[in-house]
C-alpha positions as a LaTeX table, in Angstrom:
\begin{tabular}{lrrr}
\hline
Residue & $x$ (\AA) & $y$ (\AA) & $z$ (\AA) \\
\hline
Met1 & $-224.00$ & $-20.68$ & $-80.55$ \\
Ser2 & $-223.27$ & $-20.83$ & $-84.06$ \\
Ala3 & $-222.58$ & $-24.30$ & $-85.92$ \\
Gln4 & $-218.94$ & $-24.67$ & $-86.91$ \\
Thr5 & $-218.47$ & $-26.76$ & $-90.03$ \\
Leu6 & $-215.19$ & $-29.00$ & $-89.66$ \\
Pro7 & $-213.28$ & $-29.94$ & $-92.99$ \\
Leu8 & $-213.29$ & $-33.62$ & $-93.83$ \\
Thr9 & $-209.93$ & $-35.31$ & $-93.82$ \\
Lys10 & $-209.11$ & $-36.45$ & $-97.39$ \\
His11 & $-207.56$ & $-39.99$ & $-97.41$ \\
Val12 & $-205.46$ & $-40.85$ & $-100.38$ \\
Leu13 & $-204.24$ & $-44.53$ & $-101.13$ \\
Tyr14 & $-200.52$ & $-44.24$ & $-102.23$ \\
Asn15 & $-199.82$ & $-45.94$ & $-105.49$ \\
Pro16 & $-196.11$ & $-47.25$ & $-105.39$ \\
Leu17 & $-196.35$ & $-47.64$ & $-109.25$ \\
Ala18 & $-197.57$ & $-44.15$ & $-109.99$ \\
Asn19 & $-194.13$ & $-42.82$ & $-110.95$ \\
Arg20 & $-193.66$ & $-46.07$ & $-113.26$ \\
Gly21 & $-196.54$ & $-45.22$ & $-115.40$ \\
Glu22 & $-198.69$ & $-48.06$ & $-114.25$ \\
Asn23 & $-202.28$ & $-48.17$ & $-113.41$ \\
Leu24 & $-203.43$ & $-49.21$ & $-109.85$ \\
Ser25 & $-206.18$ & $-51.95$ & $-110.23$ \\
Phe26 & $-208.66$ & $-51.99$ & $-107.41$ \\
Ala27 & $-210.19$ & $-55.28$ & $-108.65$ \\
Pro28 & $-207.65$ & $-57.65$ & $-109.86$ \\
Lys29 & $-208.97$ & $-60.36$ & $-112.19$ \\
Leu30 & $-209.20$ & $-63.60$ & $-110.75$ \\
Arg31 & $-207.47$ & $-66.46$ & $-112.51$ \\
Pro32 & $-207.78$ & $-70.15$ & $-111.70$ \\
Gly33 & $-204.79$ & $-71.10$ & $-109.74$ \\
Phe34 & $-203.54$ & $-67.64$ & $-108.98$ \\
Cys35 & $-204.07$ & $-66.04$ & $-105.53$ \\
Asn36 & $-203.92$ & $-62.70$ & $-107.11$ \\
Ser37 & $-201.77$ & $-61.32$ & $-104.12$ \\
Ala38 & $-201.61$ & $-57.89$ & $-105.58$ \\
Lys39 & $-197.82$ & $-58.02$ & $-105.01$ \\
Arg40 & $-197.39$ & $-55.50$ & $-107.88$ \\
Val41 & $-200.15$ & $-53.32$ & $-106.57$ \\
Phe42 & $-198.87$ & $-53.02$ & $-103.05$ \\
Glu43 & $-195.07$ & $-53.31$ & $-102.52$ \\
Ser44 & $-195.54$ & $-53.64$ & $-98.56$ \\
Arg45 & $-196.85$ & $-56.98$ & $-97.28$ \\
Ile46 & $-198.56$ & $-55.07$ & $-94.31$ \\
Ser47 & $-200.46$ & $-52.88$ & $-96.90$ \\
Leu48 & $-201.57$ & $-55.96$ & $-98.78$ \\
Arg49 & $-203.15$ & $-57.40$ & $-95.82$ \\
Asn50 & $-204.75$ & $-54.09$ & $-94.76$ \\
Tyr51 & $-206.47$ & $-53.94$ & $-98.18$ \\
Ser52 & $-207.25$ & $-57.80$ & $-98.36$ \\
Lys53 & $-210.84$ & $-57.07$ & $-99.19$ \\
Leu54 & $-209.89$ & $-56.01$ & $-102.71$ \\
Gly55 & $-211.24$ & $-58.62$ & $-105.33$ \\
Gly56 & $-209.61$ & $-61.72$ & $-105.87$ \\
Val57 & $-207.07$ & $-61.12$ & $-102.82$ \\
Arg58 & $-207.02$ & $-63.99$ & $-100.43$ \\
Cys59 & $-204.66$ & $-62.95$ & $-97.53$ \\
Gly60 & $-204.60$ & $-63.26$ & $-93.92$ \\
Gly61 & $-205.09$ & $-60.61$ & $-91.35$ \\
Gly62 & $-202.45$ & $-58.05$ & $-90.52$ \\
Ala63 & $-201.95$ & $-59.64$ & $-87.04$ \\
Gln64 & $-200.14$ & $-62.44$ & $-88.62$ \\
Met65 & $-197.38$ & $-60.02$ & $-89.59$ \\
Glu66 & $-196.59$ & $-59.04$ & $-86.10$ \\
Gln67 & $-193.61$ & $-61.61$ & $-86.15$ \\
Glu68 & $-190.90$ & $-61.89$ & $-88.85$ \\
Pro69 & $-192.13$ & $-64.50$ & $-91.34$ \\
Asp70 & $-190.09$ & $-67.81$ & $-91.20$ \\
Asp71 & $-190.51$ & $-71.24$ & $-92.97$ \\
Arg72 & $-193.55$ & $-72.29$ & $-90.79$ \\
Tyr73 & $-195.19$ & $-69.04$ & $-91.81$ \\
Tyr74 & $-194.86$ & $-69.55$ & $-95.42$ \\
Ile75 & $-195.88$ & $-73.32$ & $-95.23$ \\
Arg76 & $-199.08$ & $-72.20$ & $-93.25$ \\
Arg77 & $-199.60$ & $-69.80$ & $-96.28$ \\
Cys78 & $-199.34$ & $-72.50$ & $-98.75$ \\
Val79 & $-202.04$ & $-74.46$ & $-96.57$ \\
Glu80 & $-204.26$ & $-71.53$ & $-96.70$ \\
Leu81 & $-203.99$ & $-71.29$ & $-100.34$ \\
Ala82 & $-204.49$ & $-74.86$ & $-100.96$ \\
Arg83 & $-207.76$ & $-74.81$ & $-99.19$ \\
Thr84 & $-208.99$ & $-72.24$ & $-101.83$ \\
Ala85 & $-209.60$ & $-75.39$ & $-103.91$ \\
Ile86 & $-211.33$ & $-77.70$ & $-101.27$ \\
Gly87 & $-213.71$ & $-80.15$ & $-102.78$ \\
Tyr88 & $-212.37$ & $-79.50$ & $-106.57$ \\
Thr89 & $-209.03$ & $-81.39$ & $-106.51$ \\
Ser90 & $-209.94$ & $-85.11$ & $-106.16$ \\
Pro91 & $-208.40$ & $-87.38$ & $-106.92$ \\
Asn92 & $-205.29$ & $-85.02$ & $-106.58$ \\
Pro93 & $-204.38$ & $-83.54$ & $-103.30$ \\
Met94 & $-204.79$ & $-79.81$ & $-102.30$ \\
Val95 & $-201.53$ & $-77.87$ & $-102.74$ \\
Gly96 & $-200.42$ & $-74.39$ & $-102.34$ \\
Cys97 & $-197.17$ & $-72.99$ & $-103.15$ \\
Val98 & $-195.44$ & $-69.60$ & $-102.29$ \\
Ile99 & $-192.29$ & $-68.04$ & $-103.94$ \\
Val100 & $-190.14$ & $-65.82$ & $-101.63$ \\
Lys101 & $-187.20$ & $-63.63$ & $-102.61$ \\
Asp102 & $-185.42$ & $-61.08$ & $-100.30$ \\
Gly103 & $-187.85$ & $-61.79$ & $-97.64$ \\
Lys104 & $-190.90$ & $-60.82$ & $-99.73$ \\
Ile105 & $-193.46$ & $-62.92$ & $-101.23$ \\
Val106 & $-193.20$ & $-62.69$ & $-105.14$ \\
Gly107 & $-195.39$ & $-65.52$ & $-106.22$ \\
Glu108 & $-198.38$ & $-67.44$ & $-104.94$ \\
Gly109 & $-200.49$ & $-70.20$ & $-106.53$ \\
Phe110 & $-202.56$ & $-73.37$ & $-105.90$ \\
His111 & $-203.87$ & $-76.32$ & $-107.68$ \\
Pro112 & $-207.48$ & $-75.57$ & $-108.66$ \\
Lys113 & $-208.46$ & $-79.13$ & $-109.92$ \\
Ala114 & $-207.42$ & $-82.32$ & $-111.53$ \\
Gly115 & $-206.04$ & $-81.93$ & $-114.99$ \\
Gln116 & $-204.96$ & $-78.20$ & $-114.32$ \\
Pro117 & $-201.60$ & $-77.11$ & $-113.65$ \\
His118 & $-199.99$ & $-77.66$ & $-110.20$ \\
Ala119 & $-199.54$ & $-75.11$ & $-107.48$ \\
Glu120 & $-195.78$ & $-74.70$ & $-108.26$ \\
Val121 & $-196.51$ & $-73.83$ & $-111.84$ \\
Phe122 & $-198.88$ & $-71.15$ & $-111.02$ \\
Ala123 & $-196.69$ & $-69.69$ & $-108.41$ \\
Leu124 & $-193.76$ & $-69.58$ & $-110.79$ \\
Arg125 & $-195.87$ & $-67.94$ & $-113.54$ \\
Asp126 & $-196.86$ & $-65.17$ & $-110.75$ \\
Ala127 & $-193.40$ & $-64.56$ & $-109.85$ \\
Gly128 & $-191.90$ & $-64.61$ & $-113.28$ \\
Asp129 & $-188.13$ & $-63.78$ & $-113.35$ \\
Leu130 & $-188.26$ & $-62.94$ & $-109.63$ \\
Ala131 & $-188.28$ & $-66.57$ & $-108.90$ \\
Glu132 & $-184.55$ & $-67.08$ & $-109.87$ \\
Asn133 & $-182.47$ & $-67.44$ & $-106.70$ \\
Gly134 & $-185.62$ & $-67.34$ & $-104.60$ \\
Thr135 & $-187.13$ & $-69.88$ & $-102.35$ \\
Ala136 & $-190.15$ & $-71.92$ & $-103.09$ \\
Phe137 & $-192.41$ & $-73.25$ & $-100.37$ \\
Val138 & $-194.92$ & $-75.92$ & $-101.10$ \\
Cys139 & $-197.02$ & $-77.95$ & $-98.57$ \\
Leu140 & $-196.51$ & $-81.23$ & $-100.48$ \\
Glu141 & $-193.56$ & $-82.66$ & $-102.27$ \\
Pro142 & $-193.48$ & $-81.57$ & $-105.85$ \\
Cys143 & $-193.97$ & $-84.25$ & $-108.40$ \\
Asn144 & $-191.43$ & $-85.68$ & $-110.62$ \\
His145 & $-193.32$ & $-87.70$ & $-113.30$ \\
Tyr146 & $-195.22$ & $-86.98$ & $-116.35$ \\
Gly147 & $-199.20$ & $-87.41$ & $-116.02$ \\
Arg148 & $-201.86$ & $-85.05$ & $-117.12$ \\
Thr149 & $-199.24$ & $-82.37$ & $-116.45$ \\
Pro150 & $-195.50$ & $-82.00$ & $-116.52$ \\
Pro151 & $-193.32$ & $-82.63$ & $-113.62$ \\
Cys152 & $-193.18$ & $-79.70$ & $-111.10$ \\
Thr153 & $-189.50$ & $-80.48$ & $-110.39$ \\
Glu154 & $-188.69$ & $-79.55$ & $-113.93$ \\
Ala155 & $-190.41$ & $-76.29$ & $-113.66$ \\
Leu156 & $-188.75$ & $-75.32$ & $-110.33$ \\
Ile157 & $-185.25$ & $-76.34$ & $-111.77$ \\
Lys158 & $-185.88$ & $-74.35$ & $-114.94$ \\
Ala159 & $-186.79$ & $-71.25$ & $-112.80$ \\
Arg160 & $-183.46$ & $-71.62$ & $-111.06$ \\
Val161 & $-184.87$ & $-71.52$ & $-107.60$ \\
Lys162 & $-182.21$ & $-71.88$ & $-104.98$ \\
Lys163 & $-184.15$ & $-73.66$ & $-102.28$ \\
Val164 & $-187.30$ & $-75.60$ & $-101.79$ \\
Val165 & $-189.11$ & $-75.92$ & $-98.55$ \\
Ile166 & $-191.40$ & $-78.86$ & $-98.43$ \\
Gly167 & $-194.24$ & $-79.45$ & $-95.83$ \\
Met168 & $-194.42$ & $-83.33$ & $-96.23$ \\
Val169 & $-193.35$ & $-86.02$ & $-98.59$ \\
Asp170 & $-196.08$ & $-87.17$ & $-100.93$ \\
Pro171 & $-197.16$ & $-90.83$ & $-100.04$ \\
Asn172 & $-198.06$ & $-91.57$ & $-103.62$ \\
Ala173 & $-195.69$ & $-94.36$ & $-104.66$ \\
Ile174 & $-195.12$ & $-92.67$ & $-107.95$ \\
Val175 & $-193.68$ & $-89.76$ & $-106.24$ \\
Asp176 & $-192.38$ & $-90.70$ & $-102.60$ \\
Ser177 & $-189.36$ & $-88.76$ & $-102.37$ \\
Lys178 & $-188.38$ & $-88.97$ & $-105.84$ \\
Gly179 & $-189.22$ & $-85.23$ & $-106.48$ \\
Ile180 & $-186.87$ & $-84.40$ & $-103.46$ \\
Arg181 & $-183.86$ & $-86.47$ & $-104.91$ \\
Lys182 & $-184.49$ & $-84.71$ & $-108.35$ \\
Leu183 & $-184.32$ & $-81.34$ & $-106.89$ \\
Arg184 & $-181.15$ & $-82.14$ & $-104.75$ \\
Asp185 & $-179.43$ & $-83.83$ & $-107.74$ \\
Ala186 & $-179.99$ & $-80.52$ & $-109.56$ \\
Gly187 & $-178.04$ & $-78.55$ & $-106.87$ \\
Ile188 & $-181.18$ & $-77.37$ & $-105.05$ \\
Glu189 & $-181.28$ & $-76.98$ & $-101.23$ \\
Val190 & $-184.30$ & $-78.79$ & $-99.97$ \\
Thr191 & $-185.82$ & $-78.75$ & $-96.38$ \\
Val192 & $-188.52$ & $-81.23$ & $-95.72$ \\
Gly193 & $-191.03$ & $-81.65$ & $-92.76$ \\
Val194 & $-191.92$ & $-78.01$ & $-92.05$ \\
Glu195 & $-195.48$ & $-77.78$ & $-90.40$ \\
Glu196 & $-195.83$ & $-81.38$ & $-91.39$ \\
Glu197 & $-198.74$ & $-82.23$ & $-89.12$ \\
Leu198 & $-200.65$ & $-79.30$ & $-90.27$ \\
Cys199 & $-200.06$ & $-80.54$ & $-94.02$ \\
Arg200 & $-201.02$ & $-83.92$ & $-93.32$ \\
Lys201 & $-204.40$ & $-82.74$ & $-91.85$ \\
Leu202 & $-204.92$ & $-80.68$ & $-94.98$ \\
Asn203 & $-204.83$ & $-83.97$ & $-97.20$ \\
Glu204 & $-205.68$ & $-86.59$ & $-94.73$ \\
Ala205 & $-208.40$ & $-88.04$ & $-97.11$ \\
Tyr206 & $-205.57$ & $-88.10$ & $-99.92$ \\
Ile207 & $-203.15$ & $-89.71$ & $-97.76$ \\
His208 & $-205.60$ & $-92.45$ & $-96.53$ \\
Gln209 & $-206.29$ & $-93.25$ & $-100.15$ \\
Met210 & $-202.70$ & $-93.69$ & $-101.06$ \\
Leu211 & $-201.82$ & $-95.73$ & $-98.09$ \\
Thr212 & $-204.91$ & $-98.05$ & $-97.96$ \\
Gly213 & $-206.32$ & $-97.92$ & $-101.54$ \\
Lys214 & $-209.74$ & $-97.04$ & $-99.82$ \\
Pro215 & $-211.67$ & $-93.78$ & $-99.84$ \\
Phe216 & $-211.64$ & $-91.76$ & $-96.97$ \\
Val217 & $-215.29$ & $-91.77$ & $-95.42$ \\
Thr218 & $-216.59$ & $-89.73$ & $-92.53$ \\
Leu219 & $-219.73$ & $-91.18$ & $-91.03$ \\
Arg220 & $-222.21$ & $-89.19$ & $-89.09$ \\
Tyr221 & $-225.43$ & $-90.30$ & $-87.86$ \\
Leu222 & $-228.18$ & $-88.84$ & $-85.72$ \\
Ser223 & $-229.68$ & $-90.87$ & $-82.65$ \\
Leu224 & $-233.32$ & $-90.05$ & $-81.98$ \\
Met225 & $-234.78$ & $-91.06$ & $-78.59$ \\
Thr226 & $-238.59$ & $-91.46$ & $-78.58$ \\
Thr227 & $-240.77$ & $-91.55$ & $-75.58$ \\
Leu228 & $-244.01$ & $-93.57$ & $-75.34$ \\
\hline
\end{tabular}
């Protein structure tokens, strides 16, 4: 019997930007605060998840897309983004933000550390002009005061988003619903309390500090039993 050589199948990765003269980058440069969702590389959300191993891409598995995304899905995505900076944001909370327009994620960001821009600012920069008339999802109420960074409410208003969905109210007395009122006064629709329990769990140490003025401490001990 003679051996038969079978031709190998050639797999080609489709570049939706090829006809627009743009290059396809297989290793997006990671920038602090940006999730590098590769939204400009892959137009399809499902394709994005399938190629989530690309450098700098932090996306969930394709199974999450089996159902149509809703407010809860996008807030969970915000929490996922926020966790990217775990251990680096103190004394600030961990926050993630997603900008959605026409059912597609057009911008994502997270707060990398204290003193750096907040999640909303990074997400709006990522979205660019696509943020206008879009919906901003954020796991914690946007700030409305000047500190080490400008107010996030002003950034959202300036970007002309039409709606903001918030996971939980910020327990910090400086914020505490003031950001929500500012957005509503500007004519922006605001929804509060989506996946609130998940958002509280994310920042339980921050919440404890704000409500009690004391640090959140977890004590672990090992009990040893000796036999004579």
